[in-house]
Short mmCIF file of C-alpha atoms and ligand atoms in Angstrom, two decimals:
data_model
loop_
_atom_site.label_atom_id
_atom_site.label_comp_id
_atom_site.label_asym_id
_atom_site.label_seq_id
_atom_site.Cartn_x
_atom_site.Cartn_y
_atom_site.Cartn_z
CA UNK A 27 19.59 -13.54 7.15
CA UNK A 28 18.35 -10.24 5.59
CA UNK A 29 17.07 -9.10 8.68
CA UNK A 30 20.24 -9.36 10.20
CA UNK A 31 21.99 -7.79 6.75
CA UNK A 32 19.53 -5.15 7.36
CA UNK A 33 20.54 -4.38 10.71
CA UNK A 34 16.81 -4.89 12.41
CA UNK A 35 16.69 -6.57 15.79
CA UNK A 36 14.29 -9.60 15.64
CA UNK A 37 13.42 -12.19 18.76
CA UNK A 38 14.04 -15.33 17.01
CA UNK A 39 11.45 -17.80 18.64
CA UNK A 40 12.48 -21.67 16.80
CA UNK A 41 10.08 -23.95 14.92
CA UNK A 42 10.20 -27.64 14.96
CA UNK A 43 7.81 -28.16 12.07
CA UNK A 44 6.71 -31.28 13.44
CA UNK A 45 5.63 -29.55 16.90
CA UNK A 46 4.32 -26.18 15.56
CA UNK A 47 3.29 -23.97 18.12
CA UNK A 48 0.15 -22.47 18.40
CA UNK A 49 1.02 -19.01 18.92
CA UNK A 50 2.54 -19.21 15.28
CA UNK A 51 -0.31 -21.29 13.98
CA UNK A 52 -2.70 -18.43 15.11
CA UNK A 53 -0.94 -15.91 13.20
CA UNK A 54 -0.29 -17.73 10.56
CA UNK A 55 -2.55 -20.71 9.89
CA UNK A 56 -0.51 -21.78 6.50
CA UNK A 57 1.84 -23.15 8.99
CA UNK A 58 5.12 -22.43 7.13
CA UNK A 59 8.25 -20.74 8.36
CA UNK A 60 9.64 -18.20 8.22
CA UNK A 61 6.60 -15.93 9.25
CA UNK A 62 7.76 -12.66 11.00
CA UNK A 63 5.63 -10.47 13.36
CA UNK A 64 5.93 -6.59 12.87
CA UNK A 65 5.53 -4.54 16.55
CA UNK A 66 2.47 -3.28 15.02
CA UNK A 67 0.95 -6.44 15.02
CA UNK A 68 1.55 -7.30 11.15
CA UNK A 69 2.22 -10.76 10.04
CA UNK A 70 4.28 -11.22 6.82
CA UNK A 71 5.04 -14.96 6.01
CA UNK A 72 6.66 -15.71 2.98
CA UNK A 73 10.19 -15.21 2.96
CA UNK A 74 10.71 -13.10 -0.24
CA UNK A 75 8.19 -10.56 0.99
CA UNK A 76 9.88 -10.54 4.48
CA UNK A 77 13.17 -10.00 2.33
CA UNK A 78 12.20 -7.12 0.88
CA UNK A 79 10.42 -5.86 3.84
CA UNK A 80 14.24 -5.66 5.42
CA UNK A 81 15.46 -4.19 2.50
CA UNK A 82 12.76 -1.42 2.52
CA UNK A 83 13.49 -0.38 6.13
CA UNK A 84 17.16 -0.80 5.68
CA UNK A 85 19.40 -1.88 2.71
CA UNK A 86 22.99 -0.36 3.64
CA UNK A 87 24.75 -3.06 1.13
CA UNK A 88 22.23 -1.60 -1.82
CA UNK A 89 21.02 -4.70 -2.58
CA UNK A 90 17.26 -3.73 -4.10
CA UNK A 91 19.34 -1.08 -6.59
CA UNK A 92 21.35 -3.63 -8.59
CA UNK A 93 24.74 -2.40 -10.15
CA UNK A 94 23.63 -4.29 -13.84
CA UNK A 95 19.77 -5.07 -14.50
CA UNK A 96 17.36 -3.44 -13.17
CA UNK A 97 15.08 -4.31 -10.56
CA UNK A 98 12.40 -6.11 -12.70
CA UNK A 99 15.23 -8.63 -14.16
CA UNK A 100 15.90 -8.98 -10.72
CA UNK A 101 12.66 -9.87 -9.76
CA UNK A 102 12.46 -12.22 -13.32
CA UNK A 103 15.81 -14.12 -12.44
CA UNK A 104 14.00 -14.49 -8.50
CA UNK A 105 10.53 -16.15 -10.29
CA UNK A 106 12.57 -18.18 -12.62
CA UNK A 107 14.49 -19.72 -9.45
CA UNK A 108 10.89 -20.16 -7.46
CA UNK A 109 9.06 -21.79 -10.64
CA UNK A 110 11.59 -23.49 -12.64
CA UNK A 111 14.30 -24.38 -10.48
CA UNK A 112 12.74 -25.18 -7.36
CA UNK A 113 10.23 -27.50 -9.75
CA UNK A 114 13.69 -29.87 -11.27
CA UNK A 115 15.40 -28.93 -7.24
CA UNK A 116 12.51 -30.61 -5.65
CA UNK A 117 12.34 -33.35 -7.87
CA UNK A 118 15.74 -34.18 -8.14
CA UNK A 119 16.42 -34.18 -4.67
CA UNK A 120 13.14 -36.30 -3.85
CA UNK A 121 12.29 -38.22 -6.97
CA UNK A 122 10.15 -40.84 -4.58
CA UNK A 123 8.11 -37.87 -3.12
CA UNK A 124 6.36 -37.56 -6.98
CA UNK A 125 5.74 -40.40 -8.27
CA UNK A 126 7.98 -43.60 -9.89
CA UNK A 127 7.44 -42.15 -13.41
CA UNK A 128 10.46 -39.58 -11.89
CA UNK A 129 13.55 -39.39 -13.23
CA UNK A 130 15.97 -37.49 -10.79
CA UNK A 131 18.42 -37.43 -13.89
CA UNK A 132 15.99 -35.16 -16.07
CA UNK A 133 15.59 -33.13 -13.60
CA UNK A 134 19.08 -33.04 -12.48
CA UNK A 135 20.05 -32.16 -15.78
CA UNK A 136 16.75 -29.27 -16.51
CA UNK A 137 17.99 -27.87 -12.91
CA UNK A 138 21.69 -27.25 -14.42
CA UNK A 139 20.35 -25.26 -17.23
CA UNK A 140 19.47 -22.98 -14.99
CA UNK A 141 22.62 -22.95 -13.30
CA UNK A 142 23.80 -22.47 -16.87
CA UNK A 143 22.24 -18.91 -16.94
CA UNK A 144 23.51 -17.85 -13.44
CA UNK A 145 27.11 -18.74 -14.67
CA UNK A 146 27.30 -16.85 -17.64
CA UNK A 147 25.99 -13.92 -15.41
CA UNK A 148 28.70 -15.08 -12.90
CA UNK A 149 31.42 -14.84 -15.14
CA UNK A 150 30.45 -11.12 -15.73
CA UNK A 151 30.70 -9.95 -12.15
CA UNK A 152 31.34 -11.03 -9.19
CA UNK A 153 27.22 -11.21 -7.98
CA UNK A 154 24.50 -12.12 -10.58
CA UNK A 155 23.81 -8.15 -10.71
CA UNK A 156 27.16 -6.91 -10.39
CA UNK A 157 30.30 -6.27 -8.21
CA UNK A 158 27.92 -6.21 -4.93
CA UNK A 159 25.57 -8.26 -3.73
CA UNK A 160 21.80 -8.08 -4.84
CA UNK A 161 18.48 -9.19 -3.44
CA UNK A 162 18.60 -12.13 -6.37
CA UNK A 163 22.02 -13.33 -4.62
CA UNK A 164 20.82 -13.66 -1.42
CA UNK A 165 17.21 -15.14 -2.22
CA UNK A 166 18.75 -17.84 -4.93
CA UNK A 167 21.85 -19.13 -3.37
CA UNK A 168 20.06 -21.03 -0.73
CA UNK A 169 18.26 -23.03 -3.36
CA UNK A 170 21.69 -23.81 -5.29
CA UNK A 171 23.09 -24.54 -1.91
CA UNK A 172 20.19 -27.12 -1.39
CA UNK A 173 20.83 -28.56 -4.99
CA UNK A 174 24.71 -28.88 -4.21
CA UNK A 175 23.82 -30.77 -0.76
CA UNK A 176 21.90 -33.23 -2.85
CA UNK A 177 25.50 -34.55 -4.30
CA UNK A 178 28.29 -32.36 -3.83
CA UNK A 179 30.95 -34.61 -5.69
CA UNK A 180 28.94 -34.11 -8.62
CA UNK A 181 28.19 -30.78 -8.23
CA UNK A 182 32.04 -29.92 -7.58
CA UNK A 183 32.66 -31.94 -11.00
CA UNK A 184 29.99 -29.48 -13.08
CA UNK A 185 31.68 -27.13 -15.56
CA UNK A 186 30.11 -23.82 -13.72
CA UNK A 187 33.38 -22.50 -11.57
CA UNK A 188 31.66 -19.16 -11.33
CA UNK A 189 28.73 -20.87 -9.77
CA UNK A 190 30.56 -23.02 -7.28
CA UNK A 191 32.92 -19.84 -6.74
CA UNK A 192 29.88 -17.89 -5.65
CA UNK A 193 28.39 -20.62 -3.69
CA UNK A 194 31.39 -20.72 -1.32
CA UNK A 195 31.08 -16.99 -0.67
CA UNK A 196 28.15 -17.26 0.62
CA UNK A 197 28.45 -20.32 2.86
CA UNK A 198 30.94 -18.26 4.54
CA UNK A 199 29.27 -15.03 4.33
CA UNK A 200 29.15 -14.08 8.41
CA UNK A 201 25.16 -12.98 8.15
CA UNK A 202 24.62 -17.09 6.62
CA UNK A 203 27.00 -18.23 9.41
CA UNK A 204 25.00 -16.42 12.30
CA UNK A 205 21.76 -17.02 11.26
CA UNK A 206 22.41 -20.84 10.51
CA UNK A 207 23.49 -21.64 14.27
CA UNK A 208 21.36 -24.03 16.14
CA UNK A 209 19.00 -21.99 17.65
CA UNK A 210 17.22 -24.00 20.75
CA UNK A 211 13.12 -24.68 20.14
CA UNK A 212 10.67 -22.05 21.55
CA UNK A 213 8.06 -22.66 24.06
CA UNK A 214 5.45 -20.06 25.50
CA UNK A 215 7.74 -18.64 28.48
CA UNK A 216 10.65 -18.60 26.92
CA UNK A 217 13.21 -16.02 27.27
CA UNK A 218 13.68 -14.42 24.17
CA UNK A 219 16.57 -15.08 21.87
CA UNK A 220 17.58 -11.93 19.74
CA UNK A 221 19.09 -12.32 15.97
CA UNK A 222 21.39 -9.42 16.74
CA UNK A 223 24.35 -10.29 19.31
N1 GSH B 302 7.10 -19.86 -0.09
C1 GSH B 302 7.28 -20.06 1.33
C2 GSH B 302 7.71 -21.49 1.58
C3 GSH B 302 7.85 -21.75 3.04
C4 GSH B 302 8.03 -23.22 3.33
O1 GSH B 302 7.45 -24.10 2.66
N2 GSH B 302 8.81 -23.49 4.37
C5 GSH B 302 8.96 -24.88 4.80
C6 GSH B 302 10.29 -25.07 5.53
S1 GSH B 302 11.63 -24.67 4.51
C7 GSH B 302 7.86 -25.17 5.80
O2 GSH B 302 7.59 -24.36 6.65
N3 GSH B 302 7.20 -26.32 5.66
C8 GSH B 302 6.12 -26.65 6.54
C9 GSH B 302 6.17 -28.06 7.03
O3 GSH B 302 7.09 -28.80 6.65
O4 GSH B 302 5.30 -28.42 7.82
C10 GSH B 302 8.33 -19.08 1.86
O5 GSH B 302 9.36 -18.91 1.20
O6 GSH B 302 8.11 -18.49 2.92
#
């Protein structure tokens, strides 16, 4: 999705994780997507760095120079997500993955405190770093997206409008609605499929 913010053409080549190609295994033995090849033969494969990778050669909505903050409470807010709330996200959406001694309601509940603090940022300004969008608003919202899916009757019944507000921008943001079309799975010989129309 930043890529495509960013403006930078990409040949999107489609993972089935449980048929992983070798081609990206050999560049990238973790075996997690997304992992991006530079034309210089550079692999970067974890999203956030491929984020601001975009950003770097291209950022025309300004979103590494936050309006409000600067960029290391950016980068604070963007940890807190990965640690904290992808810990309780992961746990309340899976509870049987970890264990039986899980209780999806603890971590339900742990997970909205974090919502908590994007909301009162929320009900500030439009974006969590002001009236435009920021790298934190694009690299967080799919995880509160992914918490919403879990139950989103209960999630539409939580007292954070400003959260649920924001959400919906985003799922109809046009980059998020591009990039999330079914994209058919790559094999060697392919023709390529570009991100950019
Ligand atoms: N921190 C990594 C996480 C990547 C990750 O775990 N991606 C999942 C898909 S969302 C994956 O590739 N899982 C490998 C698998 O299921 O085999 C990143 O953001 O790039």
């Amino acid at each position: 999705m930043v890529l495509r913010m960013a403006g930078i053409q990409c040949e999107i080549r489609e993972v089935v994780l449980k048929d992983k190609p070798q081609a990206m295994l050999d560049i990238s033995p973790k075996g997690t997507v997304p992992v991006l090849q530079l034309p210089d033969g550079r692999i970067i494969d974890e999203s956030f760095e491929i984020m601001c990778w975009a950003l770097a050669v291209n950022d025309p909505e300004q979103c590494l120079c936050p309006e409000n903050g600067s960029p290391v409470e950016m980068l604070a807010l963007i940890r807190l997500n990965d640690s904290e709330f992808k810990f309780h996200l992961d746990r309340y959406k899976y509870p049987q993955r970890f264990g039986k001694s899980v209780d999806a309601g603890h971590h339900f509940s742990r997970a909205c405190e974090f919502l908590a603090i994007l909301d009162s940022r929320l009900n500030q300004t439009s974006f969590l770093f002001g009236a435009g969008a920021s790298l934190a608003d694009v690299a967080l919202f799919p995880f509160v997206r992914q918490f919403a899916s879990v139950d989103p009757e209960t999630f539409g019944q939580l007292s954070c409008s400003h959260v649920q507000y924001w959400l919906g921008y985003w799922l109809g943001n046009m980059h998020f609605l591009h990039v999330m079309k079914k994209f058919p799975q790559w094999h060697v010989g392919d023709n390529s499929t570009f991100l950019l129309p």
